[in-house]
Amino acid sequence: MTDLIFHSLHNDLKTATKQNGHPFRYFTLATNDSQNIPHLRTVVLRDLDADLNFYVYTDKRSEKINHIKTNKKVSLLFLDQNRLIQLSVVASAQMITDPVTINKIWKQIPDRSKQDYTTQQAPGDALTNPDDVDYLEGKHFFTALKITPIQIEYLRLKRPNHIRIQFQSSNKNWKGTFITP
């Protein structure tokens, strides 16, 4: 049964990369700063490869990039409120630095979305007014993160019994174990 559930969650995650309204499209990414203080933010699941690596886009000047340079361990939280399914993921993140790969992804981003990565001010910089954001021409700070899961915990709230499974990766093979909810 754990294999069926893993296959289902894998399909859900893959669907979320293509379907804007999917509950797993947006998820919470947690990083830790240099003082080990956790920071949470909502990000968009952009891609999922065959090895179950998650991909998100960001500005290379963002706080999360500095956190990941210090500590690659991250946590992800996905929630489907309608089906009462939660996925909690422990993972390792890395910034994609290969210019060919970044350029390939950049070319696929819709023009209206590209400006998010072309601000003169870095994310988190103070502004006097929200309209004071300056955009650069011909320059961007786009990058992508590759997030490799180490452990995935599945929780489904249902009656008569909730279902909770801990999936562990070993050589790209996932093994699930039922655990007490």
PDB file of C-alpha atoms in Angstrom:
ATOM      1  CA  MET A   1       0.000   0.000   0.000  1.00  0.00           C
ATOM      2  CA  THR A   2       2.875   2.414   0.685  1.00  0.00           C
ATOM      3  CA  ASP A   3       4.034   2.005  -2.938  1.00  0.00           C
ATOM      4  CA  LEU A   4       0.584   2.999  -4.225  1.00  0.00           C
ATOM      5  CA  ILE A   5       0.524   6.075  -2.011  1.00  0.00           C
ATOM      6  CA  PHE A   6       4.052   7.041  -3.069  1.00  0.00           C
ATOM      7  CA  HIS A   7       3.080   6.691  -6.731  1.00  0.00           C
ATOM      8  CA  SER A   8       0.003   8.853  -6.090  1.00  0.00           C
ATOM      9  CA  LEU A   9       1.971  11.607  -4.326  1.00  0.00           C
ATOM     10  CA  HIS A  10       4.578  11.548  -7.096  1.00  0.00           C
ATOM     11  CA  ASN A  11       1.798  12.017  -9.688  1.00  0.00           C
ATOM     12  CA  ASP A  12       0.279  14.843  -7.620  1.00  0.00           C
ATOM     13  CA  LEU A  13       3.614  16.652  -7.468  1.00  0.00           C
ATOM     14  CA  LYS A  14       4.211  16.230 -11.203  1.00  0.00           C
ATOM     15  CA  THR A  15       0.692  17.510 -11.955  1.00  0.00           C
ATOM     16  CA  ALA A  16       1.305  20.529  -9.699  1.00  0.00           C
ATOM     17  CA  THR A  17       4.145  21.661 -11.975  1.00  0.00           C
ATOM     18  CA  LYS A  18       1.698  22.003 -14.871  1.00  0.00           C
ATOM     19  CA  GLN A  19      -1.599  22.929 -13.219  1.00  0.00           C
ATOM     20  CA  ASN A  20      -1.836  26.376 -11.605  1.00  0.00           C
ATOM     21  CA  GLY A  21      -4.759  25.487  -9.328  1.00  0.00           C
ATOM     22  CA  HIS A  22      -3.233  22.304  -7.936  1.00  0.00           C
ATOM     23  CA  PRO A  23      -2.901  22.444  -4.118  1.00  0.00           C
ATOM     24  CA  PHE A  24       0.771  21.407  -4.275  1.00  0.00           C
ATOM     25  CA  ARG A  25       1.692  24.145  -6.789  1.00  0.00           C
ATOM     26  CA  TYR A  26       2.581  26.522  -3.934  1.00  0.00           C
ATOM     27  CA  PHE A  27       4.418  25.200  -0.909  1.00  0.00           C
ATOM     28  CA  THR A  28       6.342  26.440   2.114  1.00  0.00           C
ATOM     29  CA  LEU A  29      10.134  26.339   1.954  1.00  0.00           C
ATOM     30  CA  ALA A  30      12.056  26.602   5.228  1.00  0.00           C
ATOM     31  CA  THR A  31      15.731  27.538   5.484  1.00  0.00           C
ATOM     32  CA  ASN A  32      17.942  28.455   8.441  1.00  0.00           C
ATOM     33  CA  ASP A  33      20.097  31.567   8.662  1.00  0.00           C
ATOM     34  CA  SER A  34      23.641  31.664  10.060  1.00  0.00           C
ATOM     35  CA  GLN A  35      22.258  31.914  13.613  1.00  0.00           C
ATOM     36  CA  ASN A  36      20.134  28.813  12.946  1.00  0.00           C
ATOM     37  CA  ILE A  37      16.908  30.854  12.958  1.00  0.00           C
ATOM     38  CA  PRO A  38      14.319  29.288  10.634  1.00  0.00           C
ATOM     39  CA  HIS A  39      12.817  31.364   7.812  1.00  0.00           C
ATOM     40  CA  LEU A  40       9.675  30.343   5.925  1.00  0.00           C
ATOM     41  CA  ARG A  41       8.366  31.506   2.591  1.00  0.00           C
ATOM     42  CA  THR A  42       5.918  30.332  -0.041  1.00  0.00           C
ATOM     43  CA  VAL A  43       7.469  29.296  -3.351  1.00  0.00           C
ATOM     44  CA  VAL A  44       6.188  27.799  -6.599  1.00  0.00           C
ATOM     45  CA  LEU A  45       6.940  24.237  -7.644  1.00  0.00           C
ATOM     46  CA  ARG A  46       8.282  24.744 -11.189  1.00  0.00           C
ATOM     47  CA  ASP A  47       9.472  21.270 -12.090  1.00  0.00           C
ATOM     48  CA  LEU A  48       9.952  17.765 -10.757  1.00  0.00           C
ATOM     49  CA  ASP A  49      12.398  15.393 -12.425  1.00  0.00           C
ATOM     50  CA  ALA A  50      12.382  11.595 -12.630  1.00  0.00           C
ATOM     51  CA  ASP A  51      14.545  11.363  -9.481  1.00  0.00           C
ATOM     52  CA  LEU A  52      11.964  13.429  -7.552  1.00  0.00           C
ATOM     53  CA  ASN A  53      14.140  16.547  -7.373  1.00  0.00           C
ATOM     54  CA  PHE A  54      12.070  19.699  -6.910  1.00  0.00           C
ATOM     55  CA  TYR A  55      12.891  22.888  -8.822  1.00  0.00           C
ATOM     56  CA  VAL A  56      12.009  26.449  -7.819  1.00  0.00           C
ATOM     57  CA  TYR A  57      12.999  29.822  -9.256  1.00  0.00           C
ATOM     58  CA  THR A  58      14.399  32.735  -7.298  1.00  0.00           C
ATOM     59  CA  ASP A  59      16.481  35.896  -7.400  1.00  0.00           C
ATOM     60  CA  LYS A  60      20.122  34.949  -6.728  1.00  0.00           C
ATOM     61  CA  ARG A  61      20.373  37.893  -4.286  1.00  0.00           C
ATOM     62  CA  SER A  62      17.542  36.579  -2.098  1.00  0.00           C
ATOM     63  CA  GLU A  63      17.948  35.686   1.550  1.00  0.00           C
ATOM     64  CA  LYS A  64      17.190  32.032   0.883  1.00  0.00           C
ATOM     65  CA  ILE A  65      20.262  31.759  -1.359  1.00  0.00           C
ATOM     66  CA  ASN A  66      22.516  33.018   1.454  1.00  0.00           C
ATOM     67  CA  HIS A  67      20.874  30.591   3.870  1.00  0.00           C
ATOM     68  CA  ILE A  68      21.407  27.651   1.499  1.00  0.00           C
ATOM     69  CA  LYS A  69      25.057  28.589   0.969  1.00  0.00           C
ATOM     70  CA  THR A  70      25.488  28.334   4.753  1.00  0.00           C
ATOM     71  CA  ASN A  71      23.250  25.303   5.320  1.00  0.00           C
ATOM     72  CA  LYS A  72      21.924  23.180   2.448  1.00  0.00           C
ATOM     73  CA  LYS A  73      19.353  21.412   4.635  1.00  0.00           C
ATOM     74  CA  VAL A  74      15.828  22.654   3.963  1.00  0.00           C
ATOM     75  CA  SER A  75      12.270  21.605   4.737  1.00  0.00           C
ATOM     76  CA  LEU A  76       9.243  21.742   2.471  1.00  0.00           C
ATOM     77  CA  LEU A  77       5.587  21.617   3.427  1.00  0.00           C
ATOM     78  CA  PHE A  78       2.797  20.878   0.955  1.00  0.00           C
ATOM     79  CA  LEU A  79      -0.880  20.958   1.950  1.00  0.00           C
ATOM     80  CA  ASP A  80      -4.022  19.836   0.164  1.00  0.00           C
ATOM     81  CA  GLN A  81      -6.807  21.243   2.337  1.00  0.00           C
ATOM     82  CA  ASN A  82      -9.594  19.518   0.406  1.00  0.00           C
ATOM     83  CA  ARG A  83      -8.196  16.008   0.665  1.00  0.00           C
ATOM     84  CA  LEU A  84      -6.540  16.706   4.043  1.00  0.00           C
ATOM     85  CA  ILE A  85      -3.138  15.549   2.807  1.00  0.00           C
ATOM     86  CA  GLN A  86       0.116  17.000   4.072  1.00  0.00           C
ATOM     87  CA  LEU A  87       3.588  16.266   2.707  1.00  0.00           C
ATOM     88  CA  SER A  88       6.539  17.227   4.864  1.00  0.00           C
ATOM     89  CA  VAL A  89       9.904  16.936   3.123  1.00  0.00           C
ATOM     90  CA  VAL A  90      13.452  17.033   4.487  1.00  0.00           C
ATOM     91  CA  ALA A  91      15.834  17.873   1.663  1.00  0.00           C
ATOM     92  CA  SER A  92      19.119  19.307   0.507  1.00  0.00           C
ATOM     93  CA  ALA A  93      19.087  22.394  -1.743  1.00  0.00           C
ATOM     94  CA  GLN A  94      21.611  23.765  -4.168  1.00  0.00           C
ATOM     95  CA  MET A  95      21.660  26.703  -6.523  1.00  0.00           C
ATOM     96  CA  ILE A  96      21.984  25.767 -10.174  1.00  0.00           C
ATOM     97  CA  THR A  97      25.068  27.590 -11.427  1.00  0.00           C
ATOM     98  CA  ASP A  98      25.481  26.180 -14.934  1.00  0.00           C
ATOM     99  CA  PRO A  99      24.881  29.172 -17.264  1.00  0.00           C
ATOM    100  CA  VAL A 100      23.597  26.971 -20.105  1.00  0.00           C
ATOM    101  CA  THR A 101      20.934  25.422 -17.858  1.00  0.00           C
ATOM    102  CA  ILE A 102      19.952  28.807 -16.391  1.00  0.00           C
ATOM    103  CA  ASN A 103      19.682  30.336 -19.884  1.00  0.00           C
ATOM    104  CA  LYS A 104      17.536  27.438 -21.088  1.00  0.00           C
ATOM    105  CA  ILE A 105      15.125  27.910 -18.170  1.00  0.00           C
ATOM    106  CA  TRP A 106      15.183  31.727 -18.542  1.00  0.00           C
ATOM    107  CA  LYS A 107      14.053  31.473 -22.174  1.00  0.00           C
ATOM    108  CA  GLN A 108      10.997  29.440 -21.105  1.00  0.00           C
ATOM    109  CA  ILE A 109       9.785  32.022 -18.570  1.00  0.00           C
ATOM    110  CA  PRO A 110       6.937  34.238 -19.818  1.00  0.00           C
ATOM    111  CA  ASP A 111       8.039  37.843 -20.423  1.00  0.00           C
ATOM    112  CA  ARG A 112       5.579  39.189 -17.846  1.00  0.00           C
ATOM    113  CA  SER A 113       7.232  37.026 -15.172  1.00  0.00           C
ATOM    114  CA  LYS A 114      10.824  37.867 -16.091  1.00  0.00           C
ATOM    115  CA  GLN A 115      10.670  41.321 -14.525  1.00  0.00           C
ATOM    116  CA  ASP A 116      10.473  39.688 -11.076  1.00  0.00           C
ATOM    117  CA  TYR A 117      14.172  38.878 -11.495  1.00  0.00           C
ATOM    118  CA  THR A 118      15.303  42.232 -12.937  1.00  0.00           C
ATOM    119  CA  THR A 119      14.856  44.634 -10.025  1.00  0.00           C
ATOM    120  CA  GLN A 120      17.717  46.984  -9.283  1.00  0.00           C
ATOM    121  CA  GLN A 121      17.074  46.536  -5.560  1.00  0.00           C
ATOM    122  CA  ALA A 122      17.688  43.117  -4.049  1.00  0.00           C
ATOM    123  CA  PRO A 123      14.757  41.240  -2.503  1.00  0.00           C
ATOM    124  CA  GLY A 124      14.240  42.487   1.054  1.00  0.00           C
ATOM    125  CA  ASP A 125      15.788  45.932   0.468  1.00  0.00           C
ATOM    126  CA  ALA A 126      13.880  48.819   2.062  1.00  0.00           C
ATOM    127  CA  LEU A 127      11.648  50.976  -0.153  1.00  0.00           C
ATOM    128  CA  THR A 128       9.958  54.279   0.640  1.00  0.00           C
ATOM    129  CA  ASN A 129       7.028  53.353  -1.576  1.00  0.00           C
ATOM    130  CA  PRO A 130       6.049  50.080  -3.323  1.00  0.00           C
ATOM    131  CA  ASP A 131       6.068  51.982  -6.634  1.00  0.00           C
ATOM    132  CA  ASP A 132       9.784  52.802  -6.177  1.00  0.00           C
ATOM    133  CA  VAL A 133      10.944  49.464  -7.602  1.00  0.00           C
ATOM    134  CA  ASP A 134      13.373  50.024 -10.471  1.00  0.00           C
ATOM    135  CA  TYR A 135      13.743  47.424 -13.209  1.00  0.00           C
ATOM    136  CA  LEU A 136      16.911  46.867 -15.203  1.00  0.00           C
ATOM    137  CA  GLU A 137      17.067  46.412 -18.960  1.00  0.00           C
ATOM    138  CA  GLY A 138      19.069  43.507 -20.318  1.00  0.00           C
ATOM    139  CA  LYS A 139      20.195  42.198 -16.923  1.00  0.00           C
ATOM    140  CA  HIS A 140      18.626  39.681 -14.572  1.00  0.00           C
ATOM    141  CA  PHE A 141      19.371  37.961 -11.282  1.00  0.00           C
ATOM    142  CA  PHE A 142      17.432  34.799 -12.061  1.00  0.00           C
ATOM    143  CA  THR A 143      18.526  31.445 -10.755  1.00  0.00           C
ATOM    144  CA  ALA A 144      16.931  28.126  -9.929  1.00  0.00           C
ATOM    145  CA  LEU A 145      17.197  25.813  -6.961  1.00  0.00           C
ATOM    146  CA  LYS A 146      17.425  22.058  -7.185  1.00  0.00           C
ATOM    147  CA  ILE A 147      15.997  20.503  -4.039  1.00  0.00           C
ATOM    148  CA  THR A 148      16.816  16.840  -3.455  1.00  0.00           C
ATOM    149  CA  PRO A 149      14.518  15.098  -0.979  1.00  0.00           C
ATOM    150  CA  ILE A 150      15.987  12.841   1.684  1.00  0.00           C
ATOM    151  CA  GLN A 151      12.792  11.993   3.536  1.00  0.00           C
ATOM    152  CA  ILE A 152       9.114  12.545   2.749  1.00  0.00           C
ATOM    153  CA  GLU A 153       6.425  12.211   5.346  1.00  0.00           C
ATOM    154  CA  TYR A 154       2.883  11.699   4.107  1.00  0.00           C
ATOM    155  CA  LEU A 155      -0.083  12.403   6.385  1.00  0.00           C
ATOM    156  CA  ARG A 156      -3.714  11.947   5.410  1.00  0.00           C
ATOM    157  CA  LEU A 157      -6.387  12.826   7.920  1.00  0.00           C
ATOM    158  CA  LYS A 158      -9.332  10.449   7.543  1.00  0.00           C
ATOM    159  CA  ARG A 159     -11.652   8.293   9.576  1.00  0.00           C
ATOM    160  CA  PRO A 160     -11.545   5.834  11.152  1.00  0.00           C
ATOM    161  CA  ASN A 161      -7.730   6.076  11.068  1.00  0.00           C
ATOM    162  CA  HIS A 162      -5.354   8.739   9.854  1.00  0.00           C
ATOM    163  CA  ILE A 163      -2.602   7.466   7.563  1.00  0.00           C
ATOM    164  CA  ARG A 164       0.993   8.516   8.124  1.00  0.00           C
ATOM    165  CA  ILE A 165       3.924   7.133   6.158  1.00  0.00           C
ATOM    166  CA  GLN A 166       7.593   7.981   6.310  1.00  0.00           C
ATOM    167  CA  PHE A 167       9.391   7.509   2.985  1.00  0.00           C
ATOM    168  CA  GLN A 168      13.186   7.258   2.990  1.00  0.00           C
ATOM    169  CA  SER A 169      15.406   7.473  -0.063  1.00  0.00           C
ATOM    170  CA  SER A 170      18.240   5.012  -0.516  1.00  0.00           C
ATOM    171  CA  ASN A 171      20.096   5.140  -3.845  1.00  0.00           C
ATOM    172  CA  LYS A 172      17.105   6.862  -5.471  1.00  0.00           C
ATOM    173  CA  ASN A 173      14.772   4.100  -4.281  1.00  0.00           C
ATOM    174  CA  TRP A 174      12.012   5.109  -1.903  1.00  0.00           C
ATOM    175  CA  LYS A 175      10.835   2.827   0.883  1.00  0.00           C
ATOM    176  CA  GLY A 176       7.755   3.638   2.919  1.00  0.00           C
ATOM    177  CA  THR A 177       7.004   2.697   6.515  1.00  0.00           C
ATOM    178  CA  PHE A 178       3.681   3.289   8.234  1.00  0.00           C
ATOM    179  CA  ILE A 179       4.118   5.312  11.420  1.00  0.00           C
ATOM    180  CA  THR A 180       1.723   6.384  14.143  1.00  0.00           C
ATOM    181  CA  PRO A 181      -0.105   9.603  13.202  1.00  0.00           C
TER     182      PRO A 181
END
